[in-house]
Coordinates of C-alpha atoms and ligand atoms in Angstrom, one line a residue:
M145 CA -50.5 -130.4 28.1
V146 CA -48.6 -127.4 29.1
Q147 CA -48.1 -127.6 33.2
E148 CA -48.6 -124.6 35.5
L149 CA -45.1 -123.4 36.4
K150 CA -43.5 -122.5 39.8
P151 CA -43.7 -118.9 40.6
I152 CA -40.6 -117.0 39.2
S153 CA -38.9 -114.9 41.8
K154 CA -40.5 -113.1 44.8
I155 CA -38.2 -109.9 43.8
A156 CA -38.6 -109.7 40.5
S157 CA -41.9 -110.0 40.4
K158 CA -42.6 -106.8 42.3
V159 CA -40.6 -105.1 40.4
Q160 CA -42.3 -102.1 38.4
A161 CA -41.6 -100.8 34.8
S162 CA -39.5 -97.7 34.9
T163 CA -42.3 -94.8 33.9
T164 CA -39.6 -92.7 32.7
L165 CA -39.0 -95.3 30.2
T166 CA -42.6 -96.2 29.4
I167 CA -43.5 -92.8 28.7
D168 CA -40.5 -92.5 26.1
A169 CA -41.6 -95.4 24.7
M170 CA -45.2 -94.4 24.5
F171 CA -44.5 -91.2 22.8
K172 CA -42.0 -92.3 20.5
E173 CA -44.7 -94.6 19.4
M174 CA -47.1 -92.1 19.1
K175 CA -44.8 -90.3 16.9
L176 CA -43.9 -93.1 14.8
N177 CA -48.0 -93.2 14.1
G178 CA -48.0 -90.0 12.7
I179 CA -49.0 -88.2 15.7
D180 CA -48.2 -84.7 16.5
V181 CA -47.1 -85.4 20.1
V182 CA -44.7 -83.0 21.8
G183 CA -42.2 -84.7 24.3
F184 CA -41.4 -83.8 28.0
G185 CA -40.9 -87.2 28.8
A186 CA -37.8 -88.6 29.3
G187 CA -34.6 -87.0 30.6
E188 CA -32.1 -87.3 27.2
P189 CA -30.5 -84.4 25.6
D190 CA -31.9 -83.5 22.1
F191 CA -28.3 -82.4 21.2
P192 CA -26.2 -84.9 19.1
T193 CA -23.5 -86.4 20.5
P194 CA -20.3 -84.1 19.3
D195 CA -18.3 -84.8 16.3
R196 CA -14.9 -85.4 18.1
I197 CA -16.0 -88.3 20.5
K198 CA -18.4 -89.8 17.7
D199 CA -15.0 -89.7 15.2
A200 CA -13.0 -91.6 18.6
A201 CA -15.7 -94.2 18.4
I202 CA -15.4 -94.3 14.7
T203 CA -11.6 -95.0 14.5
A204 CA -11.9 -97.7 17.4
I205 CA -14.0 -99.4 15.1
F206 CA -11.6 -99.2 12.4
K207 CA -8.8 -100.3 14.8
N208 CA -10.2 -103.3 15.6
K209 CA -10.8 -102.1 19.3
T210 CA -14.1 -104.5 19.4
K211 CA -12.7 -107.1 21.9
Y212 CA -13.5 -108.0 25.3
T213 CA -11.8 -105.4 27.8
P214 CA -11.3 -105.7 31.3
A215 CA -14.9 -106.1 33.3
S216 CA -14.7 -102.8 35.0
G217 CA -13.4 -100.6 32.0
L218 CA -10.3 -99.8 29.7
P219 CA -7.0 -98.7 32.0
K220 CA -6.8 -95.6 29.8
L221 CA -10.6 -94.6 30.5
K222 CA -10.3 -95.4 34.3
K223 CA -7.1 -92.6 33.9
A224 CA -9.3 -90.0 31.7
V225 CA -12.4 -90.4 34.8
C226 CA -9.4 -89.7 37.3
Y227 CA -8.3 -86.7 35.5
R228 CA -12.0 -85.4 34.8
F229 CA -12.6 -85.7 38.7
K230 CA -9.2 -84.4 39.6
Q231 CA -10.2 -81.5 37.0
D232 CA -13.5 -80.7 37.6
F233 CA -14.1 -81.5 41.6
D234 CA -10.6 -81.5 42.4
L235 CA -10.9 -84.9 44.3
D236 CA -8.1 -87.4 43.9
Y237 CA -8.3 -91.0 42.9
E238 CA -6.5 -93.7 41.3
P239 CA -7.4 -95.9 38.9
N240 CA -8.2 -98.9 41.1
Q241 CA -10.6 -96.8 42.5
I242 CA -12.7 -96.5 39.7
V243 CA -15.2 -98.9 38.1
V244 CA -17.3 -98.0 34.7
T245 CA -20.0 -99.7 33.5
S246 CA -22.9 -99.7 31.2
G247 CA -24.9 -96.4 32.4
A248 CA -24.9 -94.7 35.7
K249 CA -28.1 -96.6 36.0
H250 CA -26.1 -99.9 36.0
V251 CA -23.3 -98.2 38.3
L252 CA -26.2 -97.2 40.9
Y253 CA -27.5 -100.9 40.5
T254 CA -24.1 -102.6 41.3
A255 CA -23.0 -100.8 44.0
L256 CA -26.6 -101.2 45.9
Q257 CA -26.0 -105.2 45.0
V258 CA -22.2 -104.8 46.5
L259 CA -23.6 -103.0 49.6
C260 CA -26.7 -104.3 50.6
D261 CA -28.2 -107.5 52.6
Y262 CA -31.3 -108.8 52.8
H263 CA -33.4 -106.3 55.1
D264 CA -31.0 -103.6 55.3
E265 CA -32.3 -100.2 54.9
V266 CA -31.6 -97.6 52.3
I267 CA -32.6 -93.9 52.8
I268 CA -33.6 -92.0 49.7
G269 CA -33.8 -88.6 49.7
A270 CA -36.8 -87.9 48.2
P271 CA -38.2 -86.8 45.7
Y272 CA -36.1 -89.2 43.8
W273 CA -35.6 -90.4 40.6
V274 CA -37.9 -93.6 40.1
S275 CA -35.3 -95.8 39.9
Y276 CA -33.7 -95.8 43.3
S277 CA -36.8 -97.6 45.0
E278 CA -36.8 -100.5 42.6
M279 CA -32.9 -100.9 42.4
V280 CA -33.3 -100.8 46.4
R281 CA -35.6 -103.7 46.0
Q282 CA -34.3 -105.8 43.4
A283 CA -31.1 -105.6 45.7
G284 CA -33.1 -107.1 48.7
A285 CA -33.1 -104.2 51.0
I286 CA -35.8 -101.7 52.3
P287 CA -36.4 -98.0 50.5
V288 CA -36.8 -95.6 53.4
L289 CA -37.8 -92.3 52.0
C290 CA -36.4 -89.4 53.8
E291 CA -39.0 -86.5 52.2
A292 CA -38.8 -82.6 51.8
G293 CA -41.5 -80.6 50.4
E294 CA -41.7 -77.6 47.7
E295 CA -41.7 -74.9 51.1
H296 CA -38.2 -76.7 51.9
H297 CA -37.3 -76.4 47.9
F298 CA -37.5 -80.4 47.8
K299 CA -34.3 -80.6 49.6
I300 CA -33.9 -82.9 52.8
E301 CA -32.7 -81.1 56.4
P302 CA -30.0 -83.1 58.5
A303 CA -32.5 -83.7 60.9
A304 CA -35.0 -85.2 58.6
L305 CA -32.4 -87.5 57.6
E306 CA -31.5 -87.9 61.1
A307 CA -34.6 -89.0 61.9
V308 CA -35.2 -91.8 59.7
I309 CA -32.0 -93.6 60.5
T310 CA -32.3 -96.7 62.6
D311 CA -29.7 -99.1 63.2
K312 CA -30.4 -101.2 59.9
T313 CA -30.0 -98.2 58.3
K314 CA -26.7 -99.3 55.7
V315 CA -26.8 -96.8 53.0
F316 CA -28.1 -93.4 52.4
M317 CA -28.8 -92.1 48.5
M318 CA -28.5 -88.7 47.5
N319 CA -28.8 -86.8 44.0
S320 CA -27.7 -83.2 43.1
P321 CA -28.5 -81.6 41.1
S322 CA -31.7 -83.4 41.4
N323 CA -33.6 -85.4 38.8
P324 CA -37.0 -84.8 39.1
T325 CA -36.5 -81.4 41.3
G326 CA -33.7 -79.5 39.3
M327 CA -32.5 -78.3 42.9
V328 CA -29.0 -78.5 43.7
Y329 CA -27.4 -78.7 47.2
T330 CA -25.1 -75.8 48.7
K331 CA -21.7 -76.5 50.3
E332 CA -23.3 -75.9 53.7
E333 CA -26.0 -78.0 53.1
L334 CA -24.2 -80.9 52.0
A335 CA -21.5 -80.5 54.5
A336 CA -24.4 -80.7 57.4
I337 CA -25.5 -83.7 55.6
A338 CA -22.1 -85.3 55.4
E339 CA -21.6 -84.7 59.3
V340 CA -24.8 -86.7 59.7
C341 CA -23.4 -89.8 57.4
C342 CA -20.3 -90.0 59.1
R343 CA -21.4 -90.2 62.8
H344 CA -23.8 -92.9 61.6
N345 CA -21.7 -94.8 59.9
L346 CA -23.6 -94.7 56.7
Y347 CA -22.7 -95.8 53.3
V348 CA -23.5 -93.2 50.9
I349 CA -24.0 -93.2 47.4
A350 CA -23.7 -90.1 45.6
D351 CA -25.2 -89.5 42.0
D352 CA -23.6 -86.7 40.5
I353 CA -24.7 -87.2 37.0
Y354 CA -26.0 -84.0 36.4
S355 CA -22.7 -82.3 37.9
N356 CA -22.3 -80.3 34.7
L357 CA -25.8 -78.9 34.3
I358 CA -25.8 -76.1 36.9
Y359 CA -27.1 -72.7 36.3
D360 CA -27.2 -69.0 37.8
G361 CA -23.5 -69.2 38.4
L362 CA -24.0 -71.9 41.2
E363 CA -20.8 -74.4 41.9
F364 CA -21.0 -78.2 42.2
Y365 CA -20.2 -80.0 45.5
S366 CA -20.3 -83.6 45.4
L367 CA -20.7 -85.3 48.9
A368 CA -17.3 -87.0 48.6
Q369 CA -15.6 -83.6 49.1
F370 CA -16.3 -83.2 52.6
G371 CA -12.8 -84.9 54.0
E372 CA -11.5 -88.2 54.1
D373 CA -13.6 -90.2 56.2
M374 CA -16.7 -89.1 54.0
K375 CA -14.8 -89.7 50.7
N376 CA -14.0 -93.3 51.8
R377 CA -17.3 -94.1 52.7
T378 CA -19.3 -92.2 49.7
I379 CA -19.4 -93.7 45.9
V380 CA -19.4 -91.3 43.7
V381 CA -21.8 -92.1 40.7
N382 CA -21.3 -90.1 37.3
G383 CA -21.0 -90.8 33.4
V384 CA -21.3 -89.2 30.0
S385 CA -24.9 -89.9 29.3
K386 CA -26.3 -86.3 30.3
S387 CA -23.2 -84.0 30.3
Y388 CA -21.9 -85.0 26.7
A389 CA -25.4 -86.0 25.1
M390 CA -24.4 -89.8 24.9
T391 CA -27.4 -91.7 26.9
G392 CA -27.6 -94.4 23.9
W393 CA -23.8 -94.9 24.3
R394 CA -23.9 -96.7 28.1
I395 CA -20.8 -95.6 29.8
G396 CA -21.4 -94.8 33.6
Y397 CA -18.9 -94.7 36.3
A398 CA -17.9 -94.8 40.1
A399 CA -15.5 -93.7 42.1
C400 CA -14.8 -94.9 45.5
N401 CA -12.2 -96.6 47.9
P402 CA -10.5 -99.4 46.4
Y403 CA -11.9 -102.4 48.1
L404 CA -15.3 -101.4 47.3
A405 CA -14.4 -100.8 43.6
K406 CA -12.5 -104.5 43.5
M407 CA -15.7 -105.6 45.0
M408 CA -17.8 -103.7 42.1
S409 CA -15.4 -105.0 39.6
N410 CA -16.0 -109.1 40.9
Y411 CA -19.5 -108.5 40.5
L412 CA -19.3 -107.0 37.0
S413 CA -17.2 -109.6 35.6
H414 CA -19.9 -112.4 36.0
S415 CA -22.6 -110.3 34.8
I416 CA -21.9 -108.1 32.1
S417 CA -18.2 -108.7 31.7
N418 CA -17.4 -105.2 30.3
P419 CA -19.3 -102.2 28.8
C420 CA -19.2 -101.9 25.1
S421 CA -15.5 -101.2 23.9
V422 CA -16.3 -98.8 21.2
S423 CA -18.3 -96.6 23.4
Q424 CA -15.3 -97.0 26.0
Y425 CA -13.2 -95.0 23.5
A426 CA -15.8 -92.7 22.5
A427 CA -16.0 -92.0 26.9
I428 CA -12.3 -91.6 26.8
E429 CA -12.1 -88.5 23.9
A430 CA -15.7 -87.5 25.6
L431 CA -13.8 -86.7 29.0
T432 CA -10.3 -85.8 27.6
G433 CA -11.3 -83.9 24.8
P434 CA -11.8 -80.0 24.6
Q435 CA -14.8 -79.3 27.1
N436 CA -16.3 -75.9 25.0
D437 CA -19.1 -78.2 23.4
I438 CA -20.8 -79.1 27.0
E439 CA -20.3 -75.4 27.8
E440 CA -22.5 -74.7 24.7
M441 CA -24.9 -77.2 25.3
R442 CA -25.3 -76.1 29.5
K443 CA -25.8 -72.7 28.5
A444 CA -28.8 -73.9 25.9
F445 CA -30.2 -75.6 28.8
E446 CA -29.9 -72.4 30.8
L447 CA -32.3 -70.2 28.4
R448 CA -34.4 -72.8 28.0
R449 CA -34.9 -72.6 32.0
N450 CA -35.5 -69.6 31.9
H451 CA -38.3 -69.2 29.2
L452 CA -40.1 -72.4 30.5
V453 CA -40.4 -71.3 34.1
E454 CA -41.2 -68.1 33.1
R455 CA -44.2 -68.8 30.9
M456 CA -45.7 -71.5 32.9
N457 CA -45.6 -69.2 36.2
R458 CA -47.8 -67.1 34.2
I459 CA -50.1 -70.3 33.3
D460 CA -53.7 -70.4 35.7
G461 CA -53.7 -73.3 37.8
V462 CA -50.2 -74.1 37.6
S463 CA -46.7 -73.1 39.3
C464 CA -43.0 -74.0 39.7
L465 CA -40.1 -73.3 41.5
K466 CA -36.9 -72.5 39.4
P467 CA -34.5 -75.2 39.5
Q468 CA -30.8 -74.5 39.3
G469 CA -29.7 -77.7 37.6
A470 CA -30.4 -80.7 35.6
F471 CA -33.1 -80.3 33.1
Y472 CA -36.4 -80.9 35.1
V473 CA -39.3 -78.7 36.3
M474 CA -41.5 -80.1 38.4
M475 CA -44.9 -78.3 37.8
N476 CA -47.2 -78.2 41.1
M477 CA -51.0 -78.8 39.4
K478 CA -52.8 -79.5 42.7
S479 CA -55.6 -77.1 42.2
F480 CA -56.9 -79.6 39.4
I481 CA -57.4 -82.3 42.2
G482 CA -61.0 -82.6 42.1
K483 CA -61.9 -81.2 39.2
T484 CA -63.6 -82.6 36.4
M485 CA -61.5 -82.0 32.8
Y486 CA -63.2 -83.6 29.7
G487 CA -65.5 -85.2 31.7
H488 CA -62.8 -87.0 33.9
V489 CA -62.6 -86.2 37.5
I490 CA -58.6 -85.5 38.3
E491 CA -57.6 -87.5 41.4
S492 CA -53.9 -87.4 40.9
D493 CA -51.0 -86.1 38.6
E494 CA -51.4 -89.9 36.8
D495 CA -55.0 -88.7 35.9
F496 CA -53.7 -85.1 34.6
A497 CA -50.8 -86.4 33.0
Q498 CA -52.5 -89.3 31.2
L499 CA -55.3 -86.8 30.0
F500 CA -52.8 -84.1 29.0
L501 CA -51.1 -86.6 26.6
E502 CA -54.6 -88.1 24.9
K503 CA -56.3 -84.5 24.5
G504 CA -53.2 -82.2 24.8
L505 CA -50.6 -84.4 22.8
V506 CA -48.1 -83.5 25.3
A507 CA -45.7 -86.3 26.9
T508 CA -44.8 -85.5 30.7
V509 CA -44.0 -87.8 33.7
P510 CA -46.4 -87.6 36.4
C511 CA -44.4 -87.0 40.1
T512 CA -46.3 -89.9 42.2
S513 CA -43.5 -92.4 41.0
F514 CA -41.1 -90.0 42.2
A515 CA -42.7 -89.8 45.8
A516 CA -44.0 -86.6 44.6
P517 CA -47.6 -86.8 44.3
G518 CA -49.3 -83.8 43.0
Y519 CA -46.6 -82.8 40.1
I520 CA -45.9 -83.4 36.9
R521 CA -42.5 -83.4 35.4
W522 CA -41.3 -81.5 32.6
S523 CA -37.8 -82.5 30.9
Y524 CA -36.6 -79.4 28.9
A525 CA -33.8 -81.2 27.0
T526 CA -35.8 -80.5 24.1
S527 CA -35.5 -77.4 21.5
M528 CA -37.1 -73.7 22.1
E529 CA -39.7 -74.7 19.8
E530 CA -40.9 -77.5 21.7
I531 CA -41.2 -75.6 24.7
D532 CA -43.5 -73.1 23.1
K533 CA -45.7 -75.7 21.7
G534 CA -45.5 -77.5 24.8
L535 CA -46.7 -74.7 26.7
D536 CA -49.4 -73.5 24.1
R537 CA -50.8 -76.9 24.4
L538 CA -50.9 -76.4 28.1
E539 CA -52.8 -73.1 28.2
A540 CA -55.3 -74.7 25.5
F541 CA -55.8 -78.0 27.5
I542 CA -56.5 -76.2 30.7
K543 CA -58.5 -73.6 29.0
N544 CA -61.1 -76.1 26.8
A545 CA -61.3 -78.4 29.6
Ligands
LIG265 N1 -29.2 -91.2 38.0 C1 -30.0 -90.0 37.8 C2 -30.7 -89.3 38.7 C3 -30.8 -90.3 36.2 O1 -31.5 -89.1 36.2 C4 -30.3 -91.1 35.0 C5 -31.0 -91.1 33.9 N2 -31.1 -91.8 33.1 C6 -29.4 -92.2 35.5 C7 -28.7 -91.6 37.0 C8 -28.7 -92.7 34.6 O2 -28.2 -92.2 33.5 P1 -27.7 -93.7 32.4 O3 -28.0 -93.0 31.2 O4 -25.8 -93.0 32.2 O5 -27.9 -95.1 33.1
LIG266 N1 -32.6 -90.8 33.8 C1 -33.9 -90.1 32.7 C2 -35.2 -89.9 32.9 O1 -35.4 -89.5 34.3 C3 -33.5 -91.1 31.6 C4 -35.1 -92.1 31.6 C5 -34.2 -93.2 32.6 O2 -33.4 -93.9 32.8 O3 -35.3 -93.3 33.7 O4 -36.1 -89.2 32.6

């Protein structure tokens, strides 16, 4: 007889699967089954990892760099991260302020585990990337949303941030350029947000993973750049996944004050031990080698964005703002809510995305999971041909409904 087991952890039992990864898995399976589906689901550059980076990894393997490394990363990689922070953002960090782990996702997760106690509140600028709220809950803390709508270009304002701060607020998390909105905060906007964070003595997690993907000649600013007090309270998160087309290598990193870095490193020493050694050698080359390959990719993303936004706004019933960074567009589909399409009443962006996948054979992500109902996220980290195919299908999907 098999006995009924005790319930698993309350925290774990409430965790939802990542929508982005679920849709990506569905898309890849449909493709494997020979279905002609077009994918705008996961935010993953379609470019191959540059050869110079792959060569560095192959060399590392043949030089037997295949053993454990320090938990928070190789000293040489930490130096390389410091070098990039200085070059790219004029931010000074020492290697003892750097923590490297398996992807920026795990950096964020570790930072929240280290900062939060049960019932602490973490403010998240919304719309937000789906994993933020789940990671906060996994740390036993409470996600509190600070929302901004399309009329504010999806950017939160300092007064709105201040309005949700309570005596339980511990951390503020933000992401610019943003996933899913693609919006980029200006220097002035960030300065005003930084002032609120300092005045209320909050920790800040600045997710700068898309810092290299900025268009229209705009300049990137990190929240850590707004004075010593702000830098001291900020954990800057970045990594190689998006900028260097290295999503599968799983290398992300944080820069923060030495105490927080030490605490994160201790935490990691009992969880993952260290990120993959070979990937770390690849990341050293990514960060210290010639950077022209990333500029080529950035330019390609900018052209794709221009084309996608321009064509999407010519299609009846949908519209989008022109994002200035990352590789996402949020399509407003609110005009379809309450309408019948293919015999189904569309009650939400989730219904629309589901039907668009089934009938239109296009994979996109409904934005309810990003706290932005009424929108559909398109990742344009795919070729121009696929973008046109997807938009052709959107037109036909709407017309034939
Ligand atoms: N932050 C944001 C905003 C992201 O979109 C992603 C995408 N995966 C990550 C962090 C995590 O990146 P990584 O692949 O390095 O874990
Ligand atoms: N961050 C990407 C996305 O939003 C990759 C998938 C994931 O890790 O969520 O699609």
